[in-house]
C-alpha cells in the first residue's frame, strides 16, 4: 500500500496558494491510489521546541543511555522522522518568505535532519538514510524567481530544499513553481485565473502516459 506524507507550511489557511495546490495534488494522488494512506502534517499547528544544548546532547547520547527527559526532548523529532520513513512519497506546500522557506519549515527541518536517523557519516563522508523516496515541492511566491528570470538569484528556496533533502538521501525531487501570486493582490488577475494553469499542470502529472 502506497503512503503519501502531506506537509503544509503556509500561515494563510484557505487563502494560501501553496495549500490550495498541495491539496489539489493530494486529491489527484488519492484518486490514483484509492487504497493508499495519507499522513497530514500542518507545520503551523505543530509546536516546535527550540534546538538547544539539551536537545543536541540528547541526540548524541546513545539510545540505550538516554534518560526519560532526553527521550521526551526527542519525542517530536522521532514522530516527524517516523512520518518521513513511513511514506513512500511526500508533497510539501512551501510559500516563499523573504526569499527563503517559512520559519515553521526550517524548524521542522531542524527536527528531522538528524545524525543516525536521516543521515550518517561513513569514512568521514555524509550518507543520506532516507532512500527510495520521492518529494514534490509546491512553491508559491509573490514574484517570479524561476531559473532564467531577472530575480532568479533571489531564490533561496529551491536550492536549499534540493540540498538539504539530497543530504538526507532524497534525490528524486520535483518542483512546481507558482510564482507571480502578487498579481492577485494587485488586481491584475483573479485567484482562479492564477490557479488554473497550476491545477492543470498538477492534474497532468497523474494522467496515464
GROMACS .gro file of C-alpha atoms in nm:
model
  209
    1UNK     CA    1   0.000   0.000   0.000
    2UNK     CA    2   0.138   0.339  -0.102
    3UNK     CA    3   0.166   0.617   0.156
    4UNK     CA    4   0.179   0.992   0.095
    5UNK     CA    5   0.302   1.243   0.351
    6UNK     CA    6   0.133   1.582   0.301
    7UNK     CA    7   0.308   1.877   0.467
    8UNK     CA    8   0.185   2.237   0.463
    9UNK     CA    9   0.375   2.538   0.596
   10UNK     CA   10   0.176   2.847   0.497
   11UNK     CA   11   0.015   3.054   0.776
   12UNK     CA   12  -0.259   3.182   0.542
   13UNK     CA   13  -0.505   2.895   0.572
   14UNK     CA   14  -0.761   2.876   0.290
   15UNK     CA   15  -0.617   3.191   0.134
   16UNK     CA   16  -0.284   3.016   0.076
   17UNK     CA   17  -0.179   2.940  -0.283
   18UNK     CA   18   0.062   2.665  -0.177
   19UNK     CA   19  -0.204   2.497   0.041
   20UNK     CA   20  -0.459   2.511  -0.237
   21UNK     CA   21  -0.219   2.346  -0.481
   22UNK     CA   22  -0.085   2.089  -0.236
   23UNK     CA   23  -0.446   1.991  -0.161
   24UNK     CA   24  -0.505   1.950  -0.534
   25UNK     CA   25  -0.204   1.721  -0.551
   26UNK     CA   26  -0.338   1.516  -0.258
   27UNK     CA   27  -0.679   1.477  -0.423
   28UNK     CA   28  -0.520   1.361  -0.750
   29UNK     CA   29  -0.292   1.123  -0.560
   30UNK     CA   30  -0.586   0.982  -0.364
   31UNK     CA   31  -0.773   0.916  -0.688
   32UNK     CA   32  -0.467   0.740  -0.834
   33UNK     CA   33  -0.410   0.538  -0.513
   34UNK     CA   34  -0.761   0.458  -0.379
   35UNK     CA   35  -0.618   0.218  -0.121
   36UNK     CA   36  -0.330   0.443  -0.024
   37UNK     CA   37  -0.267   0.609   0.312
   38UNK     CA   38  -0.225   0.984   0.357
   39UNK     CA   39  -0.038   1.130   0.653
   40UNK     CA   40  -0.111   1.501   0.707
   41UNK     CA   41   0.121   1.736   0.893
   42UNK     CA   42   0.033   2.106   0.924
   43UNK     CA   43   0.351   2.270   1.046
   44UNK     CA   44   0.166   2.585   1.155
   45UNK     CA   45  -0.031   2.372   1.401
   46UNK     CA   46   0.279   2.194   1.537
   47UNK     CA   47   0.454   2.323   1.848
   48UNK     CA   48   0.830   2.303   1.788
   49UNK     CA   49   1.072   2.312   2.080
   50UNK     CA   50   1.387   2.513   2.031
   51UNK     CA   51   1.711   2.340   1.939
   52UNK     CA   52   1.923   2.396   2.248
   53UNK     CA   53   2.217   2.230   2.423
   54UNK     CA   54   1.991   1.978   2.598
   55UNK     CA   55   1.831   1.869   2.270
   56UNK     CA   56   2.169   1.835   2.099
   57UNK     CA   57   2.302   1.640   2.396
   58UNK     CA   58   2.007   1.402   2.375
   59UNK     CA   59   2.063   1.344   2.002
   60UNK     CA   60   2.425   1.245   2.058
   61UNK     CA   61   2.356   1.028   2.362
   62UNK     CA   62   2.334   0.658   2.263
   63UNK     CA   63   1.975   0.538   2.253
   64UNK     CA   64   2.018   0.289   2.539
   65UNK     CA   65   2.174   0.556   2.759
   66UNK     CA   66   1.912   0.829   2.717
   67UNK     CA   67   1.729   0.945   3.024
   68UNK     CA   68   1.349   0.974   3.028
   69UNK     CA   69   1.391   1.351   3.000
   70UNK     CA   70   1.610   1.312   2.691
   71UNK     CA   71   1.361   1.074   2.531
   72UNK     CA   72   1.088   1.330   2.591
   73UNK     CA   73   1.300   1.603   2.432
   74UNK     CA   74   1.332   1.391   2.116
   75UNK     CA   75   0.972   1.263   2.108
   76UNK     CA   76   0.852   1.512   1.846
   77UNK     CA   77   1.162   1.461   1.633
   78UNK     CA   78   1.112   1.084   1.647
   79UNK     CA   79   0.748   1.123   1.540
   80UNK     CA   80   0.830   1.354   1.250
   81UNK     CA   81   1.107   1.127   1.124
   82UNK     CA   82   0.877   0.825   1.152
   83UNK     CA   83   0.627   1.004   0.926
   84UNK     CA   84   0.900   1.055   0.667
   85UNK     CA   85   1.006   0.692   0.693
   86UNK     CA   86   0.652   0.554   0.664
   87UNK     CA   87   0.567   0.745   0.347
   88UNK     CA   88   0.687   0.648   0.000
   89UNK     CA   89   0.611   0.990  -0.143
   90UNK     CA   90   0.592   1.338   0.005
   91UNK     CA   91   0.427   1.660  -0.107
   92UNK     CA   92   0.520   1.988   0.062
   93UNK     CA   93   0.339   2.319   0.019
   94UNK     CA   94   0.602   2.591   0.056
   95UNK     CA   95   0.540   2.966   0.035
   96UNK     CA   96   0.848   3.181  -0.017
   97UNK     CA   97   0.912   3.407   0.282
   98UNK     CA   98   1.184   3.670   0.238
   99UNK     CA   99   1.339   3.469  -0.047
  100UNK     CA  100   1.364   3.154   0.169
  101UNK     CA  101   1.144   2.894   0.340
  102UNK     CA  102   0.892   2.975   0.617
  103UNK     CA  103   1.013   2.966   0.977
  104UNK     CA  104   0.800   2.662   1.061
  105UNK     CA  105   0.953   2.464   0.775
  106UNK     CA  106   1.304   2.545   0.899
  107UNK     CA  107   1.200   2.438   1.250
  108UNK     CA  108   1.068   2.111   1.107
  109UNK     CA  109   1.390   2.052   0.915
  110UNK     CA  110   1.592   2.112   1.231
  111UNK     CA  111   1.393   1.829   1.393
  112UNK     CA  112   1.428   1.579   1.109
  113UNK     CA  113   1.781   1.635   0.976
  114UNK     CA  114   1.933   1.421   1.247
  115UNK     CA  115   2.252   1.220   1.271
  116UNK     CA  116   2.189   0.848   1.295
  117UNK     CA  117   1.828   0.879   1.177
  118UNK     CA  118   1.817   1.060   0.842
  119UNK     CA  119   2.189   1.083   0.769
  120UNK     CA  120   2.511   0.932   0.888
  121UNK     CA  121   2.884   0.964   0.829
  122UNK     CA  122   3.078   0.681   0.668
  123UNK     CA  123   3.453   0.725   0.633
  124UNK     CA  124   3.404   1.092   0.712
  125UNK     CA  125   3.150   1.148   0.435
  126UNK     CA  126   2.777   1.216   0.485
  127UNK     CA  127   2.537   0.947   0.365
  128UNK     CA  128   2.162   1.006   0.346
  129UNK     CA  129   1.949   0.739   0.509
  130UNK     CA  130   1.610   0.821   0.354
  131UNK     CA  131   1.629   0.608   0.043
  132UNK     CA  132   1.375   0.533  -0.232
  133UNK     CA  133   1.157   0.834  -0.153
  134UNK     CA  134   1.006   1.090  -0.389
  135UNK     CA  135   0.947   1.451  -0.287
  136UNK     CA  136   0.721   1.706  -0.455
  137UNK     CA  137   0.762   2.073  -0.360
  138UNK     CA  138   0.489   2.320  -0.449
  139UNK     CA  139   0.649   2.662  -0.411
  140UNK     CA  140   0.434   2.976  -0.418
  141UNK     CA  141   0.580   3.325  -0.431
  142UNK     CA  142   0.464   3.679  -0.485
  143UNK     CA  143   0.728   3.743  -0.750
  144UNK     CA  144   0.870   3.523  -1.024
  145UNK     CA  145   1.202   3.363  -0.933
  146UNK     CA  146   1.222   3.080  -1.188
  147UNK     CA  147   1.559   2.993  -1.337
  148UNK     CA  148   1.635   3.242  -1.611
  149UNK     CA  149   1.408   3.514  -1.471
  150UNK     CA  150   1.557   3.853  -1.370
  151UNK     CA  151   1.505   3.777  -0.998
  152UNK     CA  152   1.627   3.415  -1.007
  153UNK     CA  153   1.932   3.495  -0.792
  154UNK     CA  154   1.700   3.583  -0.502
  155UNK     CA  155   1.555   3.231  -0.487
  156UNK     CA  156   1.696   3.052  -0.184
  157UNK     CA  157   1.400   2.811  -0.159
  158UNK     CA  158   1.466   2.556  -0.432
  159UNK     CA  159   1.848   2.539  -0.393
  160UNK     CA  160   1.814   2.499  -0.016
  161UNK     CA  161   1.546   2.232  -0.030
  162UNK     CA  162   1.728   2.042  -0.303
  163UNK     CA  163   2.049   2.047  -0.097
  164UNK     CA  164   1.900   1.956   0.241
  165UNK     CA  165   1.678   1.676   0.111
  166UNK     CA  166   1.965   1.547  -0.101
  167UNK     CA  167   2.175   1.541   0.216
  168UNK     CA  168   1.914   1.307   0.366
  169UNK     CA  169   1.930   1.082   0.060
  170UNK     CA  170   1.632   1.214  -0.135
  171UNK     CA  171   1.731   1.288  -0.494
  172UNK     CA  172   1.402   1.210  -0.671
  173UNK     CA  173   1.251   1.556  -0.635
  174UNK     CA  174   1.003   1.762  -0.835
  175UNK     CA  175   0.946   2.137  -0.801
  176UNK     CA  176   0.626   2.304  -0.913
  177UNK     CA  177   0.669   2.682  -0.912
  178UNK     CA  178   0.366   2.910  -0.870
  179UNK     CA  179   0.536   3.247  -0.898
  180UNK     CA  180   0.376   3.585  -0.951
  181UNK     CA  181   0.094   3.546  -0.699
  182UNK     CA  182   0.125   3.916  -0.607
  183UNK     CA  183  -0.078   3.984  -0.921
  184UNK     CA  184  -0.386   3.861  -0.731
  185UNK     CA  185  -0.346   4.120  -0.456
  186UNK     CA  186  -0.277   4.397  -0.706
  187UNK     CA  187  -0.593   4.314  -0.900
  188UNK     CA  188  -0.408   4.224  -1.220
  189UNK     CA  189  -0.566   3.879  -1.218
  190UNK     CA  190  -0.822   3.690  -1.015
  191UNK     CA  191  -0.738   3.399  -0.790
  192UNK     CA  192  -0.894   3.124  -1.002
  193UNK     CA  193  -0.734   3.250  -1.323
  194UNK     CA  194  -0.395   3.241  -1.149
  195UNK     CA  195  -0.451   2.896  -1.001
  196UNK     CA  196  -0.599   2.719  -1.303
  197UNK     CA  197  -0.282   2.654  -1.507
  198UNK     CA  198  -0.109   2.522  -1.194
  199UNK     CA  199  -0.406   2.297  -1.115
  200UNK     CA  200  -0.398   2.171  -1.474
  201UNK     CA  201  -0.024   2.104  -1.451
  202UNK     CA  202  -0.066   1.905  -1.129
  203UNK     CA  203  -0.353   1.703  -1.276
  204UNK     CA  204  -0.142   1.628  -1.584
  205UNK     CA  205   0.115   1.453  -1.362
  206UNK     CA  206  -0.144   1.186  -1.287
  207UNK     CA  207  -0.258   1.127  -1.644
  208UNK     CA  208  -0.168   0.788  -1.795
  209UNK     CA  209   0.148   0.804  -2.004
   0.00000   0.00000   0.00000
